[in-house]
């Protein structure tokens, strides 16, 4: 009914009726996310599937998923480089400690 009857917003889970409520973007084909219900039907698309605005955009979630996948790839590469540096530093410390003995 678009009126917040419950304090926790449970009666209006996918609307902006409850100021402190949350709206779940299903984002089919991408990563689901939760946004404040105050961001629903505010004229700004916050969910890649535009479910927060009641419209469906083609390819919106696909583009977001490609960005997420690219960022994950960057983070994995950074982690791998960090592991190499860590190994090098441990070897260097071990060698220095051995030469001090």
Tab-separated table of N, CA and C in Angstrom:
chain	number	residue	atom	x	y	z
A	1	UNK	N	0.819	-1.207	0.000
A	1	UNK	CA	0.000	0.000	0.000
A	1	UNK	C	0.860	1.267	0.000
A	2	UNK	N	2.200	1.094	-0.070
A	2	UNK	CA	3.161	2.198	-0.097
A	2	UNK	C	3.085	3.071	1.172
A	3	UNK	N	2.692	2.448	2.296
A	3	UNK	CA	2.672	3.131	3.586
A	3	UNK	C	3.427	2.266	4.585
A	4	UNK	N	4.354	2.870	5.302
A	4	UNK	CA	5.206	2.139	6.236
A	4	UNK	C	4.448	1.879	7.541
A	5	UNK	N	3.967	0.647	7.698
A	5	UNK	CA	3.232	0.266	8.909
A	5	UNK	C	4.146	-0.327	9.975
A	6	UNK	N	5.216	-0.990	9.566
A	6	UNK	CA	6.134	-1.657	10.503
A	6	UNK	C	7.366	-0.794	10.741
A	7	UNK	N	7.851	-0.782	11.962
A	7	UNK	CA	9.038	0.018	12.289
A	7	UNK	C	10.264	-0.402	11.488
A	8	UNK	N	10.375	-1.694	11.194
A	8	UNK	CA	11.541	-2.179	10.453
A	8	UNK	C	11.345	-2.135	8.942
A	9	UNK	N	10.210	-1.677	8.476
A	9	UNK	CA	9.952	-1.566	7.045
A	9	UNK	C	9.630	-2.879	6.363
A	10	UNK	N	9.391	-3.934	7.136
A	10	UNK	CA	9.148	-5.262	6.570
A	10	UNK	C	7.907	-5.310	5.681
A	11	UNK	N	6.955	-4.423	5.912
A	11	UNK	CA	5.726	-4.440	5.121
A	11	UNK	C	5.888	-3.751	3.763
A	12	UNK	N	6.979	-3.039	3.572
A	12	UNK	CA	7.219	-2.322	2.313
A	12	UNK	C	8.649	-2.562	1.830
A	13	UNK	N	9.018	-3.831	1.577
A	13	UNK	CA	10.415	-4.154	1.284
A	13	UNK	C	10.955	-3.614	-0.037
A	14	UNK	N	10.130	-3.372	-1.019
A	14	UNK	CA	10.648	-2.912	-2.313
A	14	UNK	C	10.037	-1.564	-2.712
A	15	UNK	N	9.836	-0.714	-1.696
A	15	UNK	CA	9.282	0.615	-1.957
A	15	UNK	C	10.092	1.654	-1.192
A	16	UNK	N	9.737	2.904	-1.376
A	16	UNK	CA	10.389	3.995	-0.650
A	16	UNK	C	9.526	4.466	0.515
A	17	UNK	N	8.555	3.661	0.913
A	17	UNK	CA	7.605	4.071	1.944
A	17	UNK	C	8.265	4.312	3.297
A	18	UNK	N	9.247	3.489	3.658
A	18	UNK	CA	9.884	3.595	4.975
A	18	UNK	C	11.236	4.295	4.837
A	19	UNK	N	11.385	5.406	5.520
A	19	UNK	CA	12.595	6.220	5.388
A	19	UNK	C	13.873	5.470	5.750
A	20	UNK	N	13.820	4.618	6.749
A	20	UNK	CA	15.006	3.895	7.193
A	20	UNK	C	15.111	2.495	6.586
A	21	UNK	N	14.212	2.165	5.661
A	21	UNK	CA	14.194	0.834	5.065
A	21	UNK	C	15.280	0.638	4.024
A	22	UNK	N	15.378	-0.576	3.512
A	22	UNK	CA	16.344	-0.929	2.487
A	22	UNK	C	15.598	-1.490	1.286
A	23	UNK	N	16.131	-1.259	0.125
A	23	UNK	CA	15.584	-1.770	-1.127
A	23	UNK	C	16.617	-2.704	-1.727
A	24	UNK	N	16.203	-3.911	-2.104
A	24	UNK	CA	17.143	-4.870	-2.686
A	24	UNK	C	17.045	-4.838	-4.203
A	25	UNK	N	18.149	-4.486	-4.826
A	25	UNK	CA	18.258	-4.540	-6.279
A	25	UNK	C	18.640	-5.969	-6.639
A	26	UNK	N	17.798	-6.656	-7.373
A	26	UNK	CA	18.119	-8.030	-7.775
A	26	UNK	C	19.236	-8.037	-8.814
A	27	UNK	N	19.255	-7.037	-9.689
A	27	UNK	CA	20.300	-6.892	-10.705
A	27	UNK	C	20.571	-8.201	-11.434
A	28	UNK	N	19.535	-8.785	-12.011
A	28	UNK	CA	19.678	-10.057	-12.730
A	28	UNK	C	20.829	-9.972	-13.724
A	29	UNK	N	21.711	-10.948	-13.670
A	29	UNK	CA	22.873	-10.963	-14.551
A	29	UNK	C	24.057	-10.223	-13.985
A	30	UNK	N	23.919	-9.689	-12.788
A	30	UNK	CA	25.024	-8.965	-12.157
A	30	UNK	C	25.020	-9.251	-10.663
A	31	UNK	N	25.500	-8.303	-9.897
A	31	UNK	CA	25.647	-8.471	-8.455
A	31	UNK	C	24.485	-7.785	-7.735
A	32	UNK	N	23.703	-8.539	-6.937
A	32	UNK	CA	22.629	-7.900	-6.173
A	32	UNK	C	23.210	-6.890	-5.182
A	33	UNK	N	22.445	-5.884	-4.846
A	33	UNK	CA	22.896	-4.921	-3.843
A	33	UNK	C	21.708	-4.336	-3.112
A	34	UNK	N	22.001	-3.708	-2.005
A	34	UNK	CA	20.966	-3.114	-1.177
A	34	UNK	C	21.216	-1.610	-1.112
A	35	UNK	N	20.169	-0.842	-1.313
A	35	UNK	CA	20.284	0.616	-1.244
A	35	UNK	C	19.250	1.142	-0.250
A	36	UNK	N	19.464	2.342	0.292
A	36	UNK	CA	18.445	2.933	1.170
A	36	UNK	C	17.140	3.131	0.405
A	37	UNK	N	16.032	2.862	1.046
A	37	UNK	CA	14.746	2.991	0.358
A	37	UNK	C	14.470	4.431	-0.069
A	38	UNK	N	15.155	5.376	0.545
A	38	UNK	CA	14.978	6.781	0.143
A	38	UNK	C	15.494	7.035	-1.273
A	39	UNK	N	16.282	6.099	-1.821
A	39	UNK	CA	16.828	6.244	-3.168
A	39	UNK	C	15.913	5.635	-4.227
A	40	UNK	N	14.770	5.058	-3.790
A	40	UNK	CA	13.824	4.447	-4.714
A	40	UNK	C	12.914	5.527	-5.288
A	41	UNK	N	12.716	5.474	-6.574
A	41	UNK	CA	11.849	6.417	-7.304
A	41	UNK	C	12.219	7.875	-7.030
A	42	UNK	N	13.550	8.118	-7.041
A	42	UNK	CA	14.021	9.489	-6.859
A	42	UNK	C	14.492	10.112	-8.170
A	43	UNK	N	14.285	9.384	-9.278
A	43	UNK	CA	14.691	9.895	-10.586
A	43	UNK	C	16.129	9.559	-10.953
A	44	UNK	N	16.848	8.859	-10.066
A	44	UNK	CA	18.233	8.467	-10.325
A	44	UNK	C	18.309	6.945	-10.303
A	45	UNK	N	18.835	6.371	-11.368
A	45	UNK	CA	18.946	4.914	-11.431
A	45	UNK	C	20.138	4.462	-10.599
A	46	UNK	N	19.856	3.787	-9.484
A	46	UNK	CA	20.901	3.277	-8.601
A	46	UNK	C	21.119	1.779	-8.786
A	47	UNK	N	20.129	1.065	-9.292
A	47	UNK	CA	20.243	-0.362	-9.575
A	47	UNK	C	20.501	-0.509	-11.074
A	48	UNK	N	21.422	-1.396	-11.440
A	48	UNK	CA	21.730	-1.524	-12.868
A	48	UNK	C	20.521	-2.001	-13.663
A	49	UNK	N	19.598	-2.716	-13.010
A	49	UNK	CA	18.390	-3.170	-13.706
A	49	UNK	C	17.271	-2.141	-13.634
A	50	UNK	N	17.557	-1.003	-13.043
A	50	UNK	CA	16.609	0.120	-12.918
A	50	UNK	C	15.366	-0.242	-12.113
A	51	UNK	N	15.428	-1.315	-11.326
A	51	UNK	CA	14.254	-1.715	-10.540
A	51	UNK	C	13.901	-0.681	-9.483
A	52	UNK	N	14.843	0.150	-9.099
A	52	UNK	CA	14.554	1.198	-8.120
A	52	UNK	C	13.727	2.324	-8.722
A	53	UNK	N	13.693	2.387	-10.042
A	53	UNK	CA	12.917	3.429	-10.701
A	53	UNK	C	11.717	2.868	-11.461
A	54	UNK	N	11.548	1.532	-11.428
A	54	UNK	CA	10.397	0.915	-12.073
A	54	UNK	C	10.523	0.794	-13.574
A	55	UNK	N	11.729	0.915	-14.102
A	55	UNK	CA	11.954	0.778	-15.532
A	55	UNK	C	12.980	-0.315	-15.756
A	56	UNK	N	12.955	-0.927	-16.907
A	56	UNK	CA	13.947	-1.952	-17.238
A	56	UNK	C	14.828	-1.433	-18.364
A	57	UNK	N	16.120	-1.453	-18.149
A	57	UNK	CA	17.066	-1.039	-19.172
A	57	UNK	C	17.786	-2.267	-19.717
A	58	UNK	N	17.899	-2.347	-21.001
A	58	UNK	CA	18.600	-3.468	-21.616
A	58	UNK	C	20.105	-3.272	-21.459
A	59	UNK	N	20.809	-4.315	-21.131
A	59	UNK	CA	22.269	-4.349	-20.991
A	59	UNK	C	22.816	-3.577	-19.799
A	60	UNK	N	21.975	-2.967	-18.999
A	60	UNK	CA	22.472	-2.204	-17.858
A	60	UNK	C	23.293	-3.046	-16.899
A	61	UNK	N	22.812	-4.229	-16.560
A	61	UNK	CA	23.524	-5.085	-15.618
A	61	UNK	C	24.720	-5.753	-16.266
A	62	UNK	N	24.646	-6.011	-17.546
A	62	UNK	CA	25.780	-6.626	-18.244
A	62	UNK	C	26.982	-5.695	-18.185
A	63	UNK	N	26.761	-4.427	-18.428
A	63	UNK	CA	27.853	-3.441	-18.371
A	63	UNK	C	28.432	-3.364	-16.962
A	64	UNK	N	27.564	-3.368	-15.951
A	64	UNK	CA	28.035	-3.313	-14.573
A	64	UNK	C	28.838	-4.569	-14.236
A	65	UNK	N	28.351	-5.719	-14.676
A	65	UNK	CA	29.046	-6.973	-14.399
A	65	UNK	C	30.436	-6.973	-15.043
A	66	UNK	N	30.553	-6.447	-16.239
A	66	UNK	CA	31.860	-6.360	-16.897
A	66	UNK	C	32.811	-5.465	-16.101
A	67	UNK	N	32.295	-4.371	-15.553
A	67	UNK	CA	33.125	-3.494	-14.711
A	67	UNK	C	33.565	-4.215	-13.445
A	68	UNK	N	32.636	-4.925	-12.807
A	68	UNK	CA	32.951	-5.668	-11.584
A	68	UNK	C	34.000	-6.742	-11.883
A	69	UNK	N	33.812	-7.467	-12.979
A	69	UNK	CA	34.766	-8.511	-13.350
A	69	UNK	C	36.145	-7.910	-13.621
A	70	UNK	N	36.188	-6.769	-14.277
A	70	UNK	CA	37.461	-6.095	-14.536
A	70	UNK	C	38.144	-5.678	-13.241
A	71	UNK	N	37.377	-5.157	-12.314
A	71	UNK	CA	37.950	-4.734	-11.022
A	71	UNK	C	38.451	-5.939	-10.237
A	72	UNK	N	37.723	-7.040	-10.274
A	72	UNK	CA	38.176	-8.257	-9.599
A	72	UNK	C	39.494	-8.718	-10.196
A	73	UNK	N	39.608	-8.667	-11.513
A	73	UNK	CA	40.854	-9.033	-12.180
A	73	UNK	C	42.011	-8.151	-11.726
A	74	UNK	N	41.765	-6.851	-11.619
A	74	UNK	CA	42.800	-5.921	-11.143
A	74	UNK	C	43.231	-6.263	-9.723
A	75	UNK	N	42.266	-6.547	-8.861
A	75	UNK	CA	42.576	-6.877	-7.468
A	75	UNK	C	43.353	-8.187	-7.356
A	76	UNK	N	42.994	-9.181	-8.169
A	76	UNK	CA	43.727	-10.446	-8.153
A	76	UNK	C	45.167	-10.258	-8.605
A	77	UNK	N	45.368	-9.452	-9.629
A	77	UNK	CA	46.728	-9.168	-10.112
A	77	UNK	C	47.535	-8.452	-9.033
A	78	UNK	N	46.905	-7.499	-8.364
A	78	UNK	CA	47.571	-6.777	-7.289
A	78	UNK	C	47.957	-7.729	-6.156
A	79	UNK	N	47.070	-8.659	-5.837
A	79	UNK	CA	47.345	-9.635	-4.793
A	79	UNK	C	48.526	-10.526	-5.183
A	80	UNK	N	48.554	-10.946	-6.435
A	80	UNK	CA	49.654	-11.795	-6.910
A	80	UNK	C	50.989	-11.047	-6.832
A	81	UNK	N	50.998	-9.790	-7.221
A	81	UNK	CA	52.218	-8.983	-7.139
A	81	UNK	C	52.655	-8.823	-5.687
A	82	UNK	N	51.680	-8.647	-4.795
A	82	UNK	CA	51.976	-8.523	-3.367
A	82	UNK	C	52.597	-9.794	-2.806
A	83	UNK	N	52.109	-10.939	-3.249
A	83	UNK	CA	52.651	-12.223	-2.799
A	83	UNK	C	54.101	-12.377	-3.257
A	84	UNK	N	54.406	-11.968	-4.478
A	84	UNK	CA	55.776	-12.041	-4.998
A	84	UNK	C	56.688	-11.143	-4.168
A	85	UNK	N	56.257	-9.924	-3.901
A	85	UNK	CA	57.049	-8.988	-3.089
A	85	UNK	C	57.255	-9.526	-1.679
A	86	UNK	N	56.218	-10.108	-1.112
A	86	UNK	CA	56.322	-10.673	0.232
A	86	UNK	C	57.370	-11.785	0.262
A	87	UNK	N	57.315	-12.678	-0.736
A	87	UNK	CA	58.284	-13.772	-0.815
A	87	UNK	C	59.708	-13.235	-0.939
A	88	UNK	N	59.878	-12.214	-1.783
A	88	UNK	CA	61.206	-11.615	-1.984
A	88	UNK	C	61.723	-10.989	-0.693
A	89	UNK	N	60.844	-10.301	0.019
A	89	UNK	CA	61.251	-9.662	1.276
A	89	UNK	C	61.616	-10.710	2.328
A	90	UNK	N	60.849	-11.793	2.411
A	90	UNK	CA	61.152	-12.852	3.371
A	90	UNK	C	62.488	-13.526	3.046
A	91	UNK	N	62.736	-13.751	1.761
A	91	UNK	CA	64.017	-14.344	1.356
A	91	UNK	C	65.171	-13.417	1.713
A	92	UNK	N	64.999	-12.129	1.486
A	92	UNK	CA	66.035	-11.145	1.795
A	92	UNK	C	66.312	-11.104	3.295
A	93	UNK	N	65.258	-11.098	4.085
A	93	UNK	CA	65.416	-11.067	5.543
A	93	UNK	C	66.095	-12.343	6.024
A	94	UNK	N	65.704	-13.472	5.463
A	94	UNK	CA	66.297	-14.757	5.844
A	94	UNK	C	67.794	-14.768	5.506
A	95	UNK	N	68.153	-14.262	4.341
A	95	UNK	CA	69.550	-14.212	3.925
A	95	UNK	C	70.360	-13.292	4.841
A	96	UNK	N	69.793	-12.138	5.178
A	96	UNK	CA	70.491	-11.203	6.076
A	96	UNK	C	70.673	-11.802	7.455
A	97	UNK	N	69.633	-12.464	7.939
A	97	UNK	CA	69.733	-13.086	9.251
A	97	UNK	C	70.790	-14.193	9.249
A	98	UNK	N	70.884	-14.931	8.177
A	98	UNK	CA	71.878	-16.011	8.075
A	98	UNK	C	73.293	-15.455	8.022
A	99	UNK	N	73.461	-14.292	7.371
A	99	UNK	CA	74.805	-13.713	7.256
A	99	UNK	C	75.263	-13.061	8.560
A	100	UNK	N	74.355	-12.704	9.445
A	100	UNK	CA	74.666	-12.093	10.729
A	100	UNK	C	75.157	-13.148	11.717
A	101	UNK	N	74.709	-14.381	11.574
A	101	UNK	CA	75.053	-15.457	12.510
A	101	UNK	C	76.480	-15.746	12.459
